[in-house]
Short mmCIF file of C-alpha atoms and ligand atoms in Angstrom, two decimals:
data_model
loop_
_atom_site.label_atom_id
_atom_site.label_comp_id
_atom_site.label_asym_id
_atom_site.label_seq_id
_atom_site.Cartn_x
_atom_site.Cartn_y
_atom_site.Cartn_z
CA MET A 27 123.80 21.01 -1.73
CA VAL A 28 124.00 24.72 -2.49
CA ILE A 29 124.44 26.27 -5.91
CA THR A 30 124.94 29.93 -6.61
CA MET A 31 122.14 31.38 -8.69
CA GLY A 32 122.48 32.45 -12.30
CA SER A 33 122.15 36.19 -12.83
CA LYS A 34 119.94 36.93 -15.81
CA ARG A 35 118.30 34.70 -18.38
CA GLY A 36 120.80 34.38 -21.19
CA GLY A 37 119.90 30.93 -22.42
CA SER A 38 123.52 29.85 -22.09
CA PHE A 39 122.67 26.77 -20.02
CA VAL A 40 119.55 25.76 -21.93
CA SER A 41 119.98 22.10 -22.67
CA ARG A 42 118.27 21.39 -26.00
CA GLY A 43 118.57 17.71 -26.31
CA SER A 44 117.28 16.18 -23.13
CA GLU A 45 116.26 12.55 -23.53
CA PHE A 46 114.14 12.82 -20.39
CA VAL A 47 112.14 15.84 -19.22
CA VAL A 48 110.17 16.28 -16.03
CA VAL A 49 107.55 19.03 -16.01
CA ALA A 50 106.26 19.94 -12.54
CA ASN A 51 104.81 23.09 -11.02
CA ARG A 52 107.85 23.47 -8.74
CA LEU A 53 111.53 22.91 -9.41
CA PRO A 54 113.18 20.32 -7.15
CA VAL A 55 115.16 23.07 -5.39
CA ASP A 56 114.34 25.80 -2.90
CA ARG A 57 115.83 29.25 -2.89
CA ILE A 58 117.82 29.97 0.27
CA VAL A 59 120.45 32.37 1.51
CA GLY A 60 123.82 30.62 1.23
CA GLU A 61 126.64 30.64 3.79
CA ASP A 62 128.23 33.60 2.03
CA GLY A 63 125.01 35.59 2.45
CA LYS A 64 124.17 35.34 -1.26
CA PRO A 65 121.02 33.76 -2.64
CA ALA A 66 121.52 30.10 -3.54
CA TRP A 67 119.58 26.91 -4.29
CA ARG A 68 119.16 23.84 -2.10
CA ARG A 69 117.68 20.55 -3.23
CA SER A 70 114.17 20.11 -1.82
CA PRO A 71 113.57 17.17 0.43
CA GLY A 72 111.02 14.62 -0.65
CA GLY A 73 110.53 11.29 -2.29
CA LEU A 74 109.65 12.53 -5.75
CA VAL A 75 112.98 14.32 -6.14
CA SER A 76 115.07 11.43 -4.84
CA ALA A 77 113.16 8.90 -6.98
CA ILE A 78 113.58 10.89 -10.14
CA ALA A 79 117.12 12.25 -9.57
CA PRO A 80 118.94 9.02 -10.60
CA VAL A 81 116.89 8.78 -13.81
CA MET A 82 117.62 12.45 -14.49
CA ARG A 83 121.35 11.85 -14.13
CA SER A 84 121.50 8.70 -16.25
CA ARG A 85 119.38 10.13 -19.06
CA LYS A 86 120.64 13.72 -19.35
CA GLY A 87 117.40 14.92 -17.82
CA THR A 88 115.94 18.40 -17.57
CA TRP A 89 113.44 19.45 -14.92
CA ILE A 90 111.09 22.29 -15.85
CA GLY A 91 109.34 24.13 -13.02
CA TRP A 92 108.65 27.36 -11.20
CA ALA A 93 111.31 28.58 -8.79
CA GLY A 94 108.73 29.74 -6.24
CA ALA A 95 109.50 33.46 -6.59
CA PRO A 96 106.85 35.57 -8.35
CA ASP A 97 107.96 38.17 -10.91
CA GLU A 98 111.52 36.82 -11.04
CA GLU A 99 113.33 35.23 -13.96
CA PHE A 100 116.27 32.87 -13.57
CA ASP A 101 118.70 31.32 -16.02
CA PRO A 102 118.59 27.58 -16.52
CA PHE A 103 121.28 25.97 -14.36
CA GLU A 104 122.79 22.63 -13.39
CA GLU A 105 122.44 20.88 -10.05
CA ASP A 106 123.67 17.46 -9.12
CA GLY A 107 123.66 16.16 -12.70
CA MET A 108 120.23 17.63 -13.47
CA SER A 109 119.52 20.54 -15.77
CA LEU A 110 116.98 22.82 -14.17
CA HIS A 111 114.86 25.05 -16.36
CA PRO A 112 112.99 27.71 -14.38
CA ILE A 113 109.63 29.00 -15.61
CA ALA A 114 108.68 32.55 -14.65
CA GLN A 115 105.29 33.47 -13.21
CA SER A 116 104.01 36.96 -12.46
CA ALA A 117 102.45 37.67 -9.07
CA GLU A 118 99.09 37.92 -10.85
CA GLU A 119 99.58 34.50 -12.45
CA VAL A 120 100.49 32.97 -9.10
CA ARG A 121 97.26 34.40 -7.70
CA LEU A 122 95.05 33.22 -10.57
CA TYR A 123 96.72 30.04 -11.84
CA TYR A 124 98.29 28.60 -8.67
CA GLU A 125 96.29 29.92 -5.72
CA GLY A 126 93.18 30.26 -7.91
CA PHE A 127 92.44 27.58 -10.49
CA SER A 128 94.84 24.98 -9.08
CA ASN A 129 94.11 25.36 -5.38
CA ALA A 130 90.68 27.01 -5.13
CA THR A 131 89.04 25.16 -8.07
CA LEU A 132 90.72 21.84 -8.86
CA TRP A 133 91.98 20.94 -5.38
CA PRO A 134 88.55 21.03 -3.64
CA LEU A 135 86.73 19.58 -6.70
CA TYR A 136 89.09 16.61 -6.86
CA HIS A 137 88.83 16.05 -3.08
CA ASP A 138 85.11 15.26 -2.94
CA VAL A 139 84.21 19.01 -2.79
CA VAL A 140 84.99 19.02 0.94
CA ALA A 141 85.22 22.79 0.39
CA PRO A 142 83.21 24.56 -2.33
CA PRO A 143 85.26 24.98 -5.54
CA VAL A 144 85.52 28.46 -7.08
CA TYR A 145 84.66 28.66 -10.79
CA ASP A 146 86.20 31.84 -12.16
CA ARG A 147 86.91 32.55 -15.82
CA ALA A 148 89.95 34.77 -15.19
CA MET A 149 91.48 31.92 -13.15
CA TRP A 150 90.84 29.50 -16.00
CA ASP A 151 92.44 31.88 -18.54
CA ALA A 152 95.57 32.10 -16.37
CA TYR A 153 95.66 28.29 -16.04
CA VAL A 154 95.63 27.95 -19.85
CA ARG A 155 98.32 30.63 -20.23
CA VAL A 156 100.70 29.15 -17.67
CA ASN A 157 100.17 25.56 -18.88
CA ASN A 158 101.06 26.76 -22.34
CA ARG A 159 104.30 28.29 -21.06
CA PHE A 160 105.32 24.98 -19.48
CA ALA A 161 104.44 23.10 -22.70
CA GLU A 162 106.51 25.48 -24.82
CA ALA A 163 109.50 25.10 -22.53
CA ALA A 164 109.24 21.30 -22.70
CA ALA A 165 108.98 21.44 -26.50
CA GLU A 166 112.14 23.55 -26.53
CA VAL A 167 114.38 21.34 -24.38
CA ALA A 168 113.26 17.81 -25.34
CA ALA A 169 115.39 15.78 -27.78
CA GLU A 170 113.80 14.00 -30.74
CA GLY A 171 111.63 11.14 -29.42
CA ALA A 172 112.38 12.04 -25.76
CA MET A 173 110.28 10.95 -22.80
CA VAL A 174 108.44 13.72 -20.99
CA TRP A 175 106.84 13.16 -17.60
CA VAL A 176 104.27 15.78 -16.57
CA GLN A 177 103.32 15.94 -12.88
CA ASP A 178 100.03 16.73 -11.22
CA TYR A 179 96.83 18.74 -11.30
CA GLN A 180 98.41 22.13 -11.94
CA LEU A 181 99.50 21.00 -15.42
CA GLN A 182 96.68 18.90 -16.87
CA LEU A 183 96.61 20.80 -20.18
CA VAL A 184 100.33 20.32 -20.85
CA PRO A 185 100.11 16.82 -22.43
CA ALA A 186 97.83 17.93 -25.32
CA MET A 187 99.58 21.29 -25.76
CA LEU A 188 102.94 19.57 -25.94
CA ARG A 189 101.75 16.86 -28.33
CA LYS A 190 100.58 19.56 -30.72
CA LEU A 191 104.03 21.19 -30.66
CA ARG A 192 106.03 17.94 -30.62
CA PRO A 193 104.15 14.86 -31.84
CA ASP A 194 107.42 12.87 -31.75
CA LEU A 195 107.59 12.79 -27.93
CA ARG A 196 106.45 10.06 -25.54
CA ILE A 197 104.37 11.85 -22.95
CA GLY A 198 103.43 10.54 -19.51
CA PHE A 199 101.27 12.25 -16.91
CA PHE A 200 100.89 11.39 -13.22
CA LEU A 201 98.15 12.78 -10.98
CA HIS A 202 99.18 12.88 -7.31
CA ILE A 203 95.70 13.68 -6.00
CA PRO A 204 92.43 11.77 -6.39
CA PHE A 205 90.55 11.88 -9.69
CA PRO A 206 86.87 12.50 -8.98
CA PRO A 207 83.88 10.49 -10.11
CA LEU A 208 81.84 11.69 -13.06
CA GLU A 209 79.11 13.11 -10.82
CA LEU A 210 81.56 15.67 -9.37
CA PHE A 211 83.81 16.30 -12.38
CA TRP A 212 80.71 17.18 -14.38
CA GLN A 213 80.43 20.47 -12.42
CA LEU A 214 83.59 21.87 -13.98
CA PRO A 215 82.77 24.41 -16.70
CA TRP A 216 86.02 23.43 -18.47
CA ARG A 217 85.59 19.66 -18.04
CA ARG A 218 86.04 18.88 -21.73
CA GLN A 219 89.27 20.88 -22.05
CA ILE A 220 90.80 19.19 -19.00
CA LEU A 221 90.00 15.71 -20.29
CA GLU A 222 91.30 16.52 -23.75
CA GLY A 223 94.43 17.96 -22.14
CA LEU A 224 95.14 14.70 -20.32
CA LEU A 225 94.42 12.64 -23.43
CA GLY A 226 97.46 14.26 -25.05
CA ALA A 227 99.55 11.80 -23.00
CA ASP A 228 100.42 8.22 -23.97
CA LEU A 229 100.10 7.09 -20.37
CA VAL A 230 97.96 8.74 -17.68
CA GLY A 231 98.89 7.52 -14.20
CA PHE A 232 96.73 7.70 -11.08
CA GLN A 233 97.27 6.65 -7.47
CA LEU A 234 94.44 4.10 -7.46
CA PRO A 235 92.63 1.87 -9.97
CA GLY A 236 89.33 3.56 -9.07
CA ALA A 237 90.66 6.92 -10.26
CA ALA A 238 91.77 5.40 -13.58
CA ALA A 239 88.29 3.90 -13.93
CA ASN A 240 86.71 7.33 -13.23
CA PHE A 241 88.86 8.83 -15.99
CA VAL A 242 87.95 6.18 -18.56
CA ARG A 243 84.26 6.46 -17.74
CA LEU A 244 84.43 10.23 -18.21
CA CYS A 245 86.19 9.86 -21.57
CA ARG A 246 83.37 7.64 -22.71
CA ARG A 247 80.50 9.74 -21.38
CA LEU A 248 81.84 13.21 -22.08
CA LEU A 249 83.85 12.71 -25.24
CA ASP A 250 82.23 9.58 -26.69
CA ALA A 251 85.69 8.02 -26.75
CA ARG A 252 85.90 4.28 -27.39
CA HIS A 253 87.94 2.20 -24.99
CA VAL A 254 89.03 -1.35 -24.39
CA LYS A 255 89.23 -1.76 -20.63
CA GLN A 256 91.62 1.01 -19.49
CA ASP A 257 92.93 1.82 -22.98
CA VAL A 258 91.18 4.84 -24.47
CA LEU A 259 91.23 5.27 -28.24
CA TRP A 260 91.70 8.95 -28.98
CA GLU A 261 92.60 10.68 -32.23
CA GLY A 262 94.05 7.50 -33.68
CA ARG A 263 96.22 6.80 -30.61
CA ILE A 264 95.90 4.57 -27.58
CA VAL A 265 95.98 6.43 -24.27
CA ARG A 266 96.59 4.08 -21.34
CA ALA A 267 95.05 4.87 -17.94
CA ARG A 268 96.75 2.95 -15.13
CA ALA A 269 97.26 3.04 -11.35
CA PHE A 270 100.77 3.55 -9.88
CA PRO A 271 100.45 4.00 -6.09
CA ILE A 272 103.29 6.32 -5.05
CA SER A 273 105.51 5.47 -2.08
CA VAL A 274 108.37 6.74 0.07
CA ASP A 275 112.16 6.55 0.00
CA VAL A 276 112.49 3.61 2.38
CA GLU A 277 116.30 3.58 2.23
CA GLU A 278 116.57 7.24 3.23
CA LEU A 279 114.22 6.70 6.17
CA ASN A 280 116.02 3.52 7.26
CA ASP A 281 119.32 5.41 7.26
CA LEU A 282 117.77 8.24 9.27
CA VAL A 283 116.31 6.06 12.01
CA ALA A 284 119.60 4.18 12.33
CA ARG A 285 121.45 7.43 13.16
CA PRO A 286 122.34 7.74 16.87
CA ASP A 287 121.44 11.45 16.95
CA VAL A 288 117.96 10.69 15.58
CA ARG A 289 117.42 7.94 18.17
CA GLU A 290 118.60 10.24 20.95
CA ARG A 291 116.30 12.97 19.74
CA ALA A 292 113.35 10.52 19.78
CA GLN A 293 114.15 9.65 23.41
CA GLU A 294 114.42 13.32 24.27
CA ILE A 295 110.97 14.02 22.75
CA ARG A 296 109.50 11.15 24.75
CA ALA A 297 111.12 12.33 27.96
CA ASP A 298 109.74 15.85 27.40
CA LEU A 299 106.23 14.40 27.12
CA GLY A 300 106.40 12.55 30.44
CA ASP A 301 104.79 9.15 30.81
CA ALA A 302 101.94 9.87 28.43
CA THR A 303 101.15 7.65 25.47
CA VAL A 304 102.07 9.76 22.45
CA LEU A 305 99.73 10.22 19.50
CA LEU A 306 101.13 12.07 16.50
CA GLY A 307 99.60 13.93 13.56
CA VAL A 308 101.81 15.33 10.76
CA ASP A 309 100.07 17.12 7.94
CA ARG A 310 100.15 20.08 5.67
CA LEU A 311 97.61 22.44 7.17
CA ASP A 312 94.86 21.53 4.71
CA TYR A 313 91.10 21.04 5.07
CA THR A 314 91.34 17.66 3.33
CA LYS A 315 93.49 16.21 6.11
CA GLY A 316 90.73 15.84 8.72
CA ILE A 317 92.66 17.67 11.46
CA THR A 318 89.54 19.18 13.06
CA GLN A 319 87.78 15.78 13.19
CA ARG A 320 90.90 14.25 14.81
CA LEU A 321 91.05 17.02 17.44
CA GLN A 322 87.36 16.76 18.17
CA ALA A 323 87.48 12.98 18.70
CA PHE A 324 90.60 13.20 20.85
CA GLY A 325 89.18 16.05 22.98
CA GLU A 326 85.89 14.21 23.54
CA LEU A 327 87.74 11.20 24.95
CA PHE A 328 88.88 13.47 27.80
CA GLY A 329 85.39 14.97 28.16
CA ASP A 330 83.97 11.42 28.45
CA GLY A 331 86.55 10.50 31.07
CA ARG A 332 87.93 7.72 28.87
CA LEU A 333 91.34 9.44 28.85
CA SER A 334 92.90 11.71 31.44
CA PRO A 335 95.58 14.42 31.13
CA GLY A 336 99.03 12.92 31.53
CA GLN A 337 97.80 9.56 30.26
CA ALA A 338 97.79 10.47 26.55
CA VAL A 339 98.93 13.46 24.54
CA LEU A 340 98.48 14.42 20.89
CA VAL A 341 101.39 16.11 19.13
CA GLN A 342 99.97 17.81 16.04
CA ILE A 343 102.44 19.19 13.53
CA ALA A 344 100.80 21.31 10.84
CA THR A 345 103.05 22.54 8.07
CA PRO A 346 102.11 26.03 6.85
CA SER A 347 100.51 25.68 3.43
CA ARG A 348 98.85 27.93 0.80
CA GLU A 349 98.65 30.70 3.35
CA ARG A 350 97.29 33.26 0.91
CA VAL A 351 94.20 31.20 0.05
CA GLU A 352 91.28 32.31 2.22
CA GLN A 353 89.99 28.84 3.10
CA TYR A 354 93.43 27.97 4.48
CA GLN A 355 93.53 31.09 6.65
CA LEU A 356 90.09 30.25 8.05
CA LEU A 357 91.12 26.65 8.72
CA ARG A 358 94.20 27.79 10.63
CA GLU A 359 92.08 30.02 12.87
CA GLU A 360 89.59 27.20 13.44
CA ILE A 361 92.27 24.69 14.39
CA GLU A 362 94.08 27.08 16.69
CA GLN A 363 90.83 27.93 18.49
CA GLN A 364 89.99 24.26 18.78
CA VAL A 365 93.41 23.44 20.29
CA GLY A 366 93.02 26.33 22.74
CA ARG A 367 89.54 25.17 23.73
CA ILE A 368 90.62 21.54 24.28
CA ASN A 369 93.66 22.49 26.34
CA GLY A 370 91.65 25.09 28.27
CA GLU A 371 88.95 22.59 29.08
CA TYR A 372 90.86 19.37 29.72
CA GLY A 373 94.53 20.23 30.20
CA GLU A 374 96.14 20.56 33.61
CA ILE A 375 99.23 22.44 34.71
CA GLY A 376 102.15 20.55 33.22
CA PHE A 377 99.79 18.28 31.26
CA PRO A 378 98.43 19.88 28.10
CA VAL A 379 96.30 17.51 26.06
CA VAL A 380 97.44 18.74 22.64
CA HIS A 381 100.84 20.09 21.58
CA TYR A 382 100.31 22.03 18.37
CA MET A 383 103.17 23.22 16.16
CA HIS A 384 102.57 25.29 13.04
CA SER A 385 105.93 24.80 11.37
CA SER A 386 108.02 22.74 9.02
CA TYR A 387 110.69 20.28 10.22
CA ASP A 388 113.69 18.67 8.58
CA ARG A 389 113.67 14.96 7.74
CA ALA A 390 115.74 13.95 10.79
CA GLU A 391 113.36 15.69 13.21
CA LEU A 392 110.36 14.10 11.47
CA ALA A 393 111.98 10.66 11.73
CA ALA A 394 112.60 11.24 15.45
CA LEU A 395 108.95 12.21 15.91
CA TYR A 396 107.80 9.05 14.09
CA LEU A 397 110.04 6.97 16.38
CA ALA A 398 108.66 8.69 19.46
CA ALA A 399 105.00 8.17 18.54
CA ASP A 400 102.99 5.26 19.94
CA VAL A 401 100.05 5.97 17.65
CA MET A 402 100.26 7.74 14.30
CA VAL A 403 96.94 9.39 13.43
CA VAL A 404 96.23 9.92 9.72
CA THR A 405 92.60 10.92 9.19
CA PRO A 406 92.12 12.67 5.83
CA LEU A 407 88.61 13.19 4.47
CA ARG A 408 90.14 12.42 1.06
CA ASP A 409 93.80 11.99 0.07
CA GLY A 410 95.44 10.79 -3.14
CA MET A 411 97.87 8.58 -1.20
CA ASN A 412 99.25 10.11 2.05
CA LEU A 413 102.97 9.64 2.39
CA VAL A 414 103.02 10.35 6.11
CA ALA A 415 101.32 7.00 6.78
CA LYS A 416 103.96 5.18 4.71
CA GLU A 417 106.83 7.18 6.24
CA TYR A 418 105.71 6.14 9.72
CA VAL A 419 105.65 2.48 8.69
CA ALA A 420 109.04 2.78 6.97
CA CYS A 421 110.56 4.24 10.17
CA ARG A 422 109.27 1.53 12.54
CA SER A 423 111.80 -1.25 11.98
CA ASP A 424 111.37 -1.89 15.73
CA LEU A 425 107.85 -3.18 14.88
CA ARG A 426 106.37 -0.91 17.54
CA GLY A 427 103.62 1.68 17.19
CA ALA A 428 100.15 1.65 15.66
CA LEU A 429 98.73 3.43 12.62
CA VAL A 430 95.21 4.86 12.62
CA LEU A 431 94.37 5.39 8.96
CA SER A 432 91.39 6.91 7.20
CA GLU A 433 89.55 4.75 4.68
CA PHE A 434 89.64 7.80 2.41
CA ALA A 435 93.44 7.91 2.09
CA GLY A 436 94.83 6.19 -1.01
CA ALA A 437 97.28 4.43 1.32
CA ALA A 438 94.38 2.47 2.83
CA MET A 439 94.31 0.24 -0.25
CA GLU A 440 97.79 -1.13 0.54
CA LEU A 441 97.84 -0.80 4.34
CA ARG A 442 94.32 -2.03 5.01
CA ARG A 443 95.34 -5.16 6.87
CA GLY A 444 97.82 -3.64 9.29
CA ALA A 445 96.27 -0.26 10.03
CA PHE A 446 93.43 0.60 12.41
CA GLN A 447 91.05 1.80 9.71
CA VAL A 448 88.61 4.57 10.37
CA ASN A 449 85.92 6.74 8.78
CA PRO A 450 86.93 10.25 9.96
CA TYR A 451 83.37 11.57 9.49
CA ASP A 452 82.22 9.13 12.18
CA ILE A 453 83.46 10.83 15.36
CA ASP A 454 82.29 8.03 17.68
CA GLY A 455 83.95 5.46 15.43
CA LEU A 456 87.12 7.56 15.42
CA LYS A 457 87.11 7.73 19.24
CA GLY A 458 86.73 3.96 19.50
CA THR A 459 89.50 3.37 16.98
CA LEU A 460 91.89 5.76 18.74
CA LEU A 461 91.34 3.85 21.98
CA ALA A 462 91.78 0.48 20.26
CA ALA A 463 95.09 1.66 18.80
CA LEU A 464 96.19 3.05 22.18
CA GLU A 465 95.44 -0.25 23.85
CA ALA A 466 97.10 -2.56 21.29
CA GLY A 467 99.79 -4.63 22.99
CA PRO A 468 103.30 -5.22 21.63
CA GLY A 469 102.28 -8.52 19.98
CA GLU A 470 99.42 -6.97 18.05
CA GLN A 471 101.52 -3.93 17.13
CA ALA A 472 104.29 -6.16 15.75
CA ARG A 473 101.89 -8.32 13.76
CA ARG A 474 100.20 -5.34 12.15
CA MET A 475 103.44 -3.43 11.57
CA ARG A 476 105.13 -6.42 9.93
CA THR A 477 102.29 -6.73 7.41
CA MET A 478 102.46 -3.03 6.54
CA ARG A 479 106.27 -2.98 6.36
CA ARG A 480 106.34 -5.84 3.91
CA ARG A 481 104.20 -3.83 1.51
CA VAL A 482 106.02 -0.51 1.94
CA THR A 483 109.55 -1.89 1.71
CA GLU A 484 108.76 -3.93 -1.40
CA HIS A 485 106.95 -1.04 -3.08
CA ASP A 486 109.14 1.98 -2.46
CA VAL A 487 109.26 5.21 -4.46
CA ASP A 488 112.11 3.95 -6.61
CA ARG A 489 109.98 1.04 -7.78
CA TRP A 490 107.08 3.46 -8.39
CA ALA A 491 109.17 5.65 -10.71
CA LYS A 492 110.70 2.68 -12.54
CA THR A 493 107.32 1.02 -13.07
CA PHE A 494 105.80 4.20 -14.48
CA LEU A 495 108.73 4.90 -16.79
CA SER A 496 109.02 1.37 -18.12
CA GLU A 497 105.30 1.37 -18.90
CA LEU A 498 105.73 4.71 -20.67
CA GLU A 499 108.74 3.48 -22.62
CA ASN A 500 106.95 0.42 -23.97
CA PRO A 501 104.78 1.08 -26.99
CA ALA A 502 101.08 0.74 -26.29
CA ARG A 503 99.65 -2.70 -26.70
CA PRO A 504 95.88 -2.64 -26.44
CA GLU A 505 94.60 -4.60 -23.48
CA PRO A 506 92.91 -7.73 -24.76
CA ALA A 507 89.18 -7.55 -24.47
CA ASP A 508 87.66 -10.13 -22.13
CA PRO A 509 87.30 -13.51 -23.87
CA PRO A 510 83.72 -14.48 -24.59
CA PRO A 511 82.20 -16.35 -21.66
CA VAL A 512 82.63 -20.10 -21.89
CA ALA A 513 79.31 -21.82 -22.26
CA VAL A 514 78.65 -24.17 -19.38
CA GLN A 515 77.10 -27.45 -20.45
CA ALA A 516 74.02 -28.30 -18.51
CA GLY A 517 74.49 -31.52 -17.11
P1 ADQ B 2 100.46 16.14 0.30
O1 ADQ B 2 99.02 16.53 0.32
O2 ADQ B 2 101.42 17.20 0.60
O3 ADQ B 2 100.87 15.40 -1.06
P2 ADQ B 2 101.49 13.76 1.85
O4 ADQ B 2 101.42 12.63 0.90
O5 ADQ B 2 101.15 13.39 3.23
O6 ADQ B 2 100.53 14.95 1.44
O7 ADQ B 2 102.94 14.35 1.80
C1 ADQ B 2 103.36 15.31 2.71
C2 ADQ B 2 104.87 15.31 2.79
O8 ADQ B 2 105.26 16.47 3.51
C3 ADQ B 2 105.41 14.11 3.54
O9 ADQ B 2 106.57 13.65 2.91
C4 ADQ B 2 105.70 14.66 4.93
O10 ADQ B 2 106.78 14.05 5.59
C5 ADQ B 2 106.03 16.10 4.64
N1 ADQ B 2 105.64 16.93 5.78
C6 ADQ B 2 104.42 17.02 6.34
N2 ADQ B 2 104.44 17.84 7.41
C7 ADQ B 2 105.71 18.26 7.52
C8 ADQ B 2 106.38 19.15 8.43
N3 ADQ B 2 105.78 19.76 9.46
N4 ADQ B 2 107.69 19.36 8.23
C9 ADQ B 2 108.32 18.77 7.19
N5 ADQ B 2 107.75 17.94 6.33
C10 ADQ B 2 106.47 17.70 6.49
C11 ADQ B 2 100.21 15.16 -2.33
C12 ADQ B 2 98.89 14.39 -2.24
C13 ADQ B 2 99.09 13.10 -1.46
C14 ADQ B 2 100.18 12.26 -2.12
C15 ADQ B 2 101.44 13.08 -2.36
C16 ADQ B 2 102.45 12.33 -3.21
O11 ADQ B 2 97.90 15.20 -1.62
O12 ADQ B 2 97.88 12.36 -1.40
O13 ADQ B 2 100.52 11.18 -1.27
O14 ADQ B 2 101.13 14.30 -3.04
O15 ADQ B 2 101.90 11.88 -4.39
#
C-alpha cells in the first residue's frame, strides 16, 4: 500500500475527534520511494500494526508517531482507514531522546543491565521534551472521553502528561520490554518521575505477571502508594497493573506458509545448504539477544568433535538495528569476528559452519526460512516476549522442527512445555540442549510442537489487542482483597 506524502504541515487532515488514539514512537508506515520515483509511505510489516489496524478503522482511530526522518515535518494523512499524525523530531532530539535516554539508558536498565546504562541529564531533558510533544498531540486529536493507548518504554511519561491536559480520557499503556525489579530500577536518577508518568494511565500492561508485580512493589516502596493486589490507588484513582503476553498474527503466517512460492523457496534454501541439519537464528542485532553465546556454543560443538562440517549449519540472520549507538557498533564487530573465527577454524571448502546475514527480509522470506529450519535457536539474555519464537511455532503446521528457547524470554512462560529450554549463560548447558534438539525424532518434535501450537493459535495478537482494550474500556473495579483465612478446627 503506497500513499503519496503530504507536502507541508497545514493541519488540513488533523482529525480532532478520534474515539481511539494510539501513541507510539514510530508511525505504522515506512517512508519509501514510490513507483513514480516520488517519496511515498508503505505500511510497516508486523503484528502490532495488523492487530491494531481493524480497531483503528472501526473506531475512527488516529495513530500518533514519528515518521523516522529527523528534522522533517509532515502533514497528518490517511492510510487504509487510519489517520496518521506525524510528530517531528530534530536530529539532536533523535540523538538524545531516542538513541540516548530510550536506547542507552532505559533499554539496558530494563534488560537486567546486560550492558551498563548511561545516565545523562541532557538525555533525560530531551526525553521529557519529546514525551510532552506526543502528549500534546494526543490531547489535540482525542475526542471527549476517547480511549488512548500509549506504547512502550520511549513514552512512559505520556500517560501522566496527557491526563493533566485531558482528564476525561481513558488512558492505557503497554510496555513491550521487561520491567525490572526494584533492585535495578532504583539506580535510575529519574525513577520517581517515570513511575508517576506510568501512573497517569488507568491500565498499565506488561508482558508477564512478574513485571506487573515489580511495578506494584515499586509504587509501594518508592511512592508509598497503597494497593490492593495489582490495583494501585493513586491520586484518588485506581491504576490497574496487569499482564497481557503479546503474540503474533497467526492467520497471516498460516497464509504465508500455505503459498506455493514460499514452500518452493523453503525447499530451495534447504537444497542450497546440502544435507546439513539446519539451525536458524533470527534477531535484531542486539546485545540482549544472546547471539554471541549461541555462536560460542555452536562453534565449540565442532571443536569438541560432537558435530562436523556438513552435518549441521547455523543460519544467523541479524537485522541491522540502532546502528548509531556505540554498543551496537561494537556488538556487530564482535559478532562478525566471531563468525569469521568459527568458519576459519571449523569450516571446510563448501561447508561453512555459520551463514551470517546482516540484513532485513520480507515476511515471505522469513516464513520460508522458518519452514527450512530444523532447529530454531532463540537465546536472549533477557527479552520482553520474543515474537520470533512464536512466529516459528505459528509457521510449523507440519509439526516438524524444534525450538530451543531461553528461560529469559517472556515467551518461555507460555512455551515452556514444548520448547527445549535453556539458560544462555550456561554454555555447556546450551551445547547439550542444542544437541538434544538436533537429535529429537519426528515423534518428539510433533508432540512438542503440538503443545506449543495450541497455545500460540489460541492466543494470537488479535486476542491480545482485544483483551487489553476490553480491560481498558471497563471501569476499574478494585480487585477483592483475599478473604480472611478460614480457621481450621482442630480435631
Ligand atoms: P524486538 O526486540 O524487536 O521486540 P521480537 O519480539 O523478536 O524482538 O520481534 C522482532 C520482529 O522483527 C519479529 O516479528 C521478527 O520476525 C522481525 N525480524 C527479526 N529479524 C528480521 C529480519 N532479518 N528481517 C525481517 N524481520 C525481522 C520488542 C521486545 C520483544 C517483544 C516485542 C513485541 O524486545 O521482547 O516480543 O517488542 O512486544
